[in-house]
XYZ file of C-alpha atoms in Angstrom:
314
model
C 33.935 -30.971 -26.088
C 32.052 -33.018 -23.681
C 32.177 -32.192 -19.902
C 34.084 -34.163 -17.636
C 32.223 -34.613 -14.115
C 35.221 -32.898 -12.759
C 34.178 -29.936 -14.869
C 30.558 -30.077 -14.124
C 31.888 -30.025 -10.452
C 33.835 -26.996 -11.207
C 30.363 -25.162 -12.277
C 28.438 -26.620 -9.503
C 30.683 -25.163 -6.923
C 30.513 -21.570 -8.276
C 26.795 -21.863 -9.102
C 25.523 -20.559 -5.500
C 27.987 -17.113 -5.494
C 26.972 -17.064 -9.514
C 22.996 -16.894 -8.713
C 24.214 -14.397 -5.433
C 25.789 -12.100 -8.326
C 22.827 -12.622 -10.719
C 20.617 -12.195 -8.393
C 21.893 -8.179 -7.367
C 22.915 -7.419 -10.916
C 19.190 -8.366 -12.057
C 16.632 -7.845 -9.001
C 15.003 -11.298 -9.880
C 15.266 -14.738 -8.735
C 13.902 -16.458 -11.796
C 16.013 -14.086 -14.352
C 19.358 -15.097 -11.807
C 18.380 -18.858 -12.357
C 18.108 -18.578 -16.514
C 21.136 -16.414 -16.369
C 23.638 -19.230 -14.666
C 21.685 -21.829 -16.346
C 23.091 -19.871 -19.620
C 26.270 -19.949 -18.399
C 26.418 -23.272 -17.643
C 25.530 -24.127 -21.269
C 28.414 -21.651 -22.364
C 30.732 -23.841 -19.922
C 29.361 -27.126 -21.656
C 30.218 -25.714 -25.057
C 33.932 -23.663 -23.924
C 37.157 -25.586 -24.456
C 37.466 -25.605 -20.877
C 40.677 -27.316 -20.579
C 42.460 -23.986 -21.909
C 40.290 -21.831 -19.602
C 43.011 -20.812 -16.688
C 40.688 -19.720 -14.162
C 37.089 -20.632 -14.073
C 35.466 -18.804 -11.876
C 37.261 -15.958 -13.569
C 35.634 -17.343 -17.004
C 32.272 -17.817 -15.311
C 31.864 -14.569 -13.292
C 32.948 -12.791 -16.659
C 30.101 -14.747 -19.197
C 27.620 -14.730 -16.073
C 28.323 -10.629 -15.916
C 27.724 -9.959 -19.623
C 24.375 -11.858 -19.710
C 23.053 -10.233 -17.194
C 24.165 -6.868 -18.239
C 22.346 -8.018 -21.619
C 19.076 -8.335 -19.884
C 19.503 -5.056 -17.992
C 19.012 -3.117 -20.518
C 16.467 -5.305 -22.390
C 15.014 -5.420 -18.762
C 14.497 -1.585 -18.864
C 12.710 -1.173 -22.076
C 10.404 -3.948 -20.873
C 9.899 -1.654 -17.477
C 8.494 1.184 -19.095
C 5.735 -0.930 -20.229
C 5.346 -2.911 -16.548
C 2.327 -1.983 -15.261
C 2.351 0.288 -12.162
C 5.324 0.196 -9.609
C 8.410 -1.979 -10.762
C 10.108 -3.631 -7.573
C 12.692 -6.519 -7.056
C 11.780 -10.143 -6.225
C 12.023 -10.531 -2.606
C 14.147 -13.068 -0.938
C 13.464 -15.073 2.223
C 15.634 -15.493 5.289
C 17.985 -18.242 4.890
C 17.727 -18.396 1.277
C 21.191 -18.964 -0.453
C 20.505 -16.512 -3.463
C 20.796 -13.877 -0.998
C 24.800 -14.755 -0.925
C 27.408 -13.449 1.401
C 26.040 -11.858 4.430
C 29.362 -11.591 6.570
C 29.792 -7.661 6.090
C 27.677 -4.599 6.485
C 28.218 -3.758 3.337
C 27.258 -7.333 2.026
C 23.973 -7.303 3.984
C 23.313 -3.742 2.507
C 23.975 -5.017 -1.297
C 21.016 -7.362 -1.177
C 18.062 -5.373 0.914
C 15.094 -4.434 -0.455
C 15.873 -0.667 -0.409
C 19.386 -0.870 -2.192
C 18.211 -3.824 -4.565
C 15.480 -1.019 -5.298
C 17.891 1.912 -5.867
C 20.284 -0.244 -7.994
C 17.447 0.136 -10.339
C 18.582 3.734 -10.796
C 21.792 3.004 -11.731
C 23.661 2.230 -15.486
C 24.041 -1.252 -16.151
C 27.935 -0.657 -15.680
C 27.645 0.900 -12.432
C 25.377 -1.829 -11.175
C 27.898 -4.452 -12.376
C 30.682 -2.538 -10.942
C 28.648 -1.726 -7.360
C 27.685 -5.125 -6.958
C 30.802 -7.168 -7.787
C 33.038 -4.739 -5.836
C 30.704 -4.244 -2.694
C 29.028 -7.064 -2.293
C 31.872 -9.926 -3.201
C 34.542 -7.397 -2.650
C 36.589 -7.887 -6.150
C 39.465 -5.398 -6.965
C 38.923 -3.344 -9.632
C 41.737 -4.920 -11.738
C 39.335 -7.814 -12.014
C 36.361 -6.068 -12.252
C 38.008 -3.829 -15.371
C 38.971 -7.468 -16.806
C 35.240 -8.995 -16.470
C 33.541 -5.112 -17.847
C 36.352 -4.498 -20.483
C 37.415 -1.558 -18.785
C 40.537 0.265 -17.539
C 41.137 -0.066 -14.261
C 40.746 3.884 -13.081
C 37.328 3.294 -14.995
C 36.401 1.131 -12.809
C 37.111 3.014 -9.506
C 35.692 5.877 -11.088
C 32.168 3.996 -12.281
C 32.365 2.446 -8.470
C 32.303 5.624 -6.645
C 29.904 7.021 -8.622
C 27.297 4.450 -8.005
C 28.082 4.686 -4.279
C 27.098 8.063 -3.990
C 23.962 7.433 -6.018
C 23.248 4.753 -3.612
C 23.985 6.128 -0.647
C 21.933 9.921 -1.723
C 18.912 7.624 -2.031
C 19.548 5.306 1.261
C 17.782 5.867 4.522
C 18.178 1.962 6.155
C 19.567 1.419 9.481
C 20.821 -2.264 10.112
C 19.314 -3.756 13.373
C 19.141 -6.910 15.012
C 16.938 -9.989 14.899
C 15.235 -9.118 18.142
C 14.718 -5.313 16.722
C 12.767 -6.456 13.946
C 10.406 -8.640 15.465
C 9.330 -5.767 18.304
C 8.710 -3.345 15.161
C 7.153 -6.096 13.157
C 4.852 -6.740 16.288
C 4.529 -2.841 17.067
C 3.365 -2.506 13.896
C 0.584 -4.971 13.554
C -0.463 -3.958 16.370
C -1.126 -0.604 15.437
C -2.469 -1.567 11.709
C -4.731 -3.699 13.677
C -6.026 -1.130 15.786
C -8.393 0.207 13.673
C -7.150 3.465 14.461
C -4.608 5.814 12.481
C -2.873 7.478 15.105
C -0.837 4.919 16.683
C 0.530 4.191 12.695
C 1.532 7.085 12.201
C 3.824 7.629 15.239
C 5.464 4.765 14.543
C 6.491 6.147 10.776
C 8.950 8.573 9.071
C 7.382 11.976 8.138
C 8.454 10.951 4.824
C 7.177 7.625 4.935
C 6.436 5.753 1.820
C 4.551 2.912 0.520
C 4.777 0.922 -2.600
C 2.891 -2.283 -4.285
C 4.207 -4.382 -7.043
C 1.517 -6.331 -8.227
C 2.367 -6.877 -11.936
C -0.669 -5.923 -13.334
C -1.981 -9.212 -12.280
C -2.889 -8.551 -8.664
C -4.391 -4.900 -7.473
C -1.921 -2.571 -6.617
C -1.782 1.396 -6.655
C -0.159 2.555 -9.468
C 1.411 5.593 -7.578
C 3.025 5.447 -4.106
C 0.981 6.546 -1.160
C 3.552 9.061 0.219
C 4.033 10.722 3.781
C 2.621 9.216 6.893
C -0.556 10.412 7.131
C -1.256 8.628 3.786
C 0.423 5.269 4.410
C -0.452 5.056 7.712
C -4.365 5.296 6.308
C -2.984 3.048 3.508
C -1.772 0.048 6.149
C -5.037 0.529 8.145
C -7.346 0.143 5.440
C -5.042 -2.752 3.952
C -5.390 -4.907 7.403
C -9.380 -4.110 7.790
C -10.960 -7.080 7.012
C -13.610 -7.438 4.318
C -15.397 -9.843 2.410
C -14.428 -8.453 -0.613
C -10.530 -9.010 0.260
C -11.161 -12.643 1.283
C -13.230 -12.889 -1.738
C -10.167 -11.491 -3.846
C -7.353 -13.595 -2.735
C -9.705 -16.845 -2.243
C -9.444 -16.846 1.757
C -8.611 -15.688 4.497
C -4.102 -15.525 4.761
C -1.808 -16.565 7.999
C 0.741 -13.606 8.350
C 4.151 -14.539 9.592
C 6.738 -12.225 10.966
C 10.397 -13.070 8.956
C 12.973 -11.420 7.494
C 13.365 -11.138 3.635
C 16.514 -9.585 2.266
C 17.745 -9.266 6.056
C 15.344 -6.331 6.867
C 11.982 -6.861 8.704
C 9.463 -8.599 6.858
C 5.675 -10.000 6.884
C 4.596 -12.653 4.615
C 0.971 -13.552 3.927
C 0.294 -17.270 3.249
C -2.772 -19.386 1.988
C -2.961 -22.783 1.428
C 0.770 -22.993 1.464
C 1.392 -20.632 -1.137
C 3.036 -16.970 -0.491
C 0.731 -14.460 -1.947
C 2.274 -11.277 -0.472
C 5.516 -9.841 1.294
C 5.847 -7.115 3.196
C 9.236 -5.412 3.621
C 9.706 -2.622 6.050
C 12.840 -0.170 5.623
C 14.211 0.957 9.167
C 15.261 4.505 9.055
C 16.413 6.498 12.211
C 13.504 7.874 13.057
C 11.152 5.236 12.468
C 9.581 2.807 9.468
C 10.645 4.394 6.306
C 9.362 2.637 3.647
C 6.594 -0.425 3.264
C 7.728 -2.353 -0.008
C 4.582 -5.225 -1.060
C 5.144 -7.530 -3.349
C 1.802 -9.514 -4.934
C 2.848 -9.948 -8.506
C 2.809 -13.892 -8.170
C 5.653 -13.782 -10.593
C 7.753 -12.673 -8.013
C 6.833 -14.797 -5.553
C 7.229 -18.395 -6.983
C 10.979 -18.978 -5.465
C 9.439 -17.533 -1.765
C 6.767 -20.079 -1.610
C 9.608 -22.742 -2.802
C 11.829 -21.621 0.409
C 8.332 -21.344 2.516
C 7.849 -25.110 2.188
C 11.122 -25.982 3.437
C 11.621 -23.396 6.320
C 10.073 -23.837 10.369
C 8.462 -20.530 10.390
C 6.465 -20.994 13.243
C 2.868 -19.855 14.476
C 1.182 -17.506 12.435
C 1.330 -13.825 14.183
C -2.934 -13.272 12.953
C -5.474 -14.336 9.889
C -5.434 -11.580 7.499
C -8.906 -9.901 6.065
């Protein structure tokens, strides 16, 4: 049956919590997009006029496909070359969803989207639809085909693997920029010391480049090693410009609500930094290069104010 514009309506107005969903179940923006653009064609072909509750009907068919690619999506990780991490998100953008709770925020930053990875495709379904959009589990056993005290059970078992991997502390807007500045200033420096004081013991440092932009294969790990790591990567060379094509504006943001630093050239968003807060200090450096994974960023980029840049990379 043909769609009705009262029906496409219907879609449209679930498509930004649908792509919010998509986005946690999966870790990718461009996956989240084909994944409610697949639902919408299973809408367009559904005798929707017997279909009692949409969004119901929708959050169950967007669910399945994306538990689908899950576990396509981890045979194809074994192959990925070096580190595996999630598309990163810019402030503001509406993928990231609902952002009213702590435990919404959580859902969707860098370091949970990361451990998520760990997880069953069940539990990740269950985790995300019950902690991030706060469904009951009577629903969430209905979308999953489980029983109910399945559900609860699968939910509190991903908690705790979440939580045993979680170090982040929330913080405020005004928080993050005085580490983001700290920070530069020290990887500026030229100097190691004032890095590492400003890092975990157990600090850690990761690059995602895909296999398409350099990027250690390993993680540089403890903070001795990333703090050498971060000093080396803002020391600027000829052979860096010569890499990336230029010389990049950095820009202090947010992505995925935690502290962030995004290097720009010519417009385009070649790299994101994401720092994970812990109590005692920055925890974790996530960078993202894989230009695959940064397509949607430099989409958002174009639109934002983002201000002066904070220096000129390399």
């Amino acid at each position: 049956m043909a769609l009705t514009m009262n029906d496409v309506d219907r879609f449209e107005a679930s498509r930004p919590r649908l792509e919010a969903i998509a986005y946690r179940l999966l870790g990718s923006a461009s996956e989240a997009e084909d994944a409610v653009q697949e639902t919408f064609l299973r809408w367009q072909a559904a005798d929707v006029e017997r279909v009692q509750v949409p969004e119901a009907w929708l959050t169950k068919v967007l669910t399945n496909l994306c538990l689908n690619q899950l576990t396509s999506a981890r045979a194809r990780r074994e192959t990925y070359v070096g580190q595996w991490l999630p598309e990163p998100l810019l402030a503001g953008d509406p993928m990231l969803g609902p952002a009213d709770t702590a435990e919404q925020r959580e859902s969707v930053s860098y370091a949970v989207l990361t451990l998520l990875e760990r997880l069953t495709p069940n539990e990740r379904a269950v985790y995300v639809l019950r902690e991030a959009f706060d469904y009951p589990h009577r629903e969430i056993a209905g979308i999953l085909d489980l029983s109910e005290a399945a559900s609860q059970q699968i939910f509190h078992r991903a908690k705790k693997h979440v939580a045993d991997g979680k170090a982040r502390t929330e913080i405020d807007e005004a928080t993050a920029r005085r580490i983001i500045d700290e920070f530069l200033a020290a990887a500026t420096s030229g100097r190691t010391e004032p890095l590492v004081r400003l890092l975990t013991q157990d600090a850690i440092a990761i690059g995602d480049g895909g296999g398409k932009v350099p990027a250690r294969a390993r993680a540089f790990e403890g903070a001795l090693a990333v703090a050498t790591f971060m000093r080396g990567l803002f020391k600027p060379t000829k052979a860096k410009r010569a890499l990336v094509g230029g010389s990049p504006e950095v820009y202090a943001t947010t992505a995925n609500g935690d502290p962030a630093l995004v290097a720009v050239l010519a417009g385009r968003v070649i790299g994101i930094i994401c720092l994970e807060i812990g109590a005692d200090g920055i925890a974790a450096f996530r960078n993202q290069v894989n230009p695959d994974k940064l397509d949607r960023a430099t989409r958002w980029w174009a639109t934002a104010d983002h201000g002066e840049p904070l220096l000129h990379a390399f």
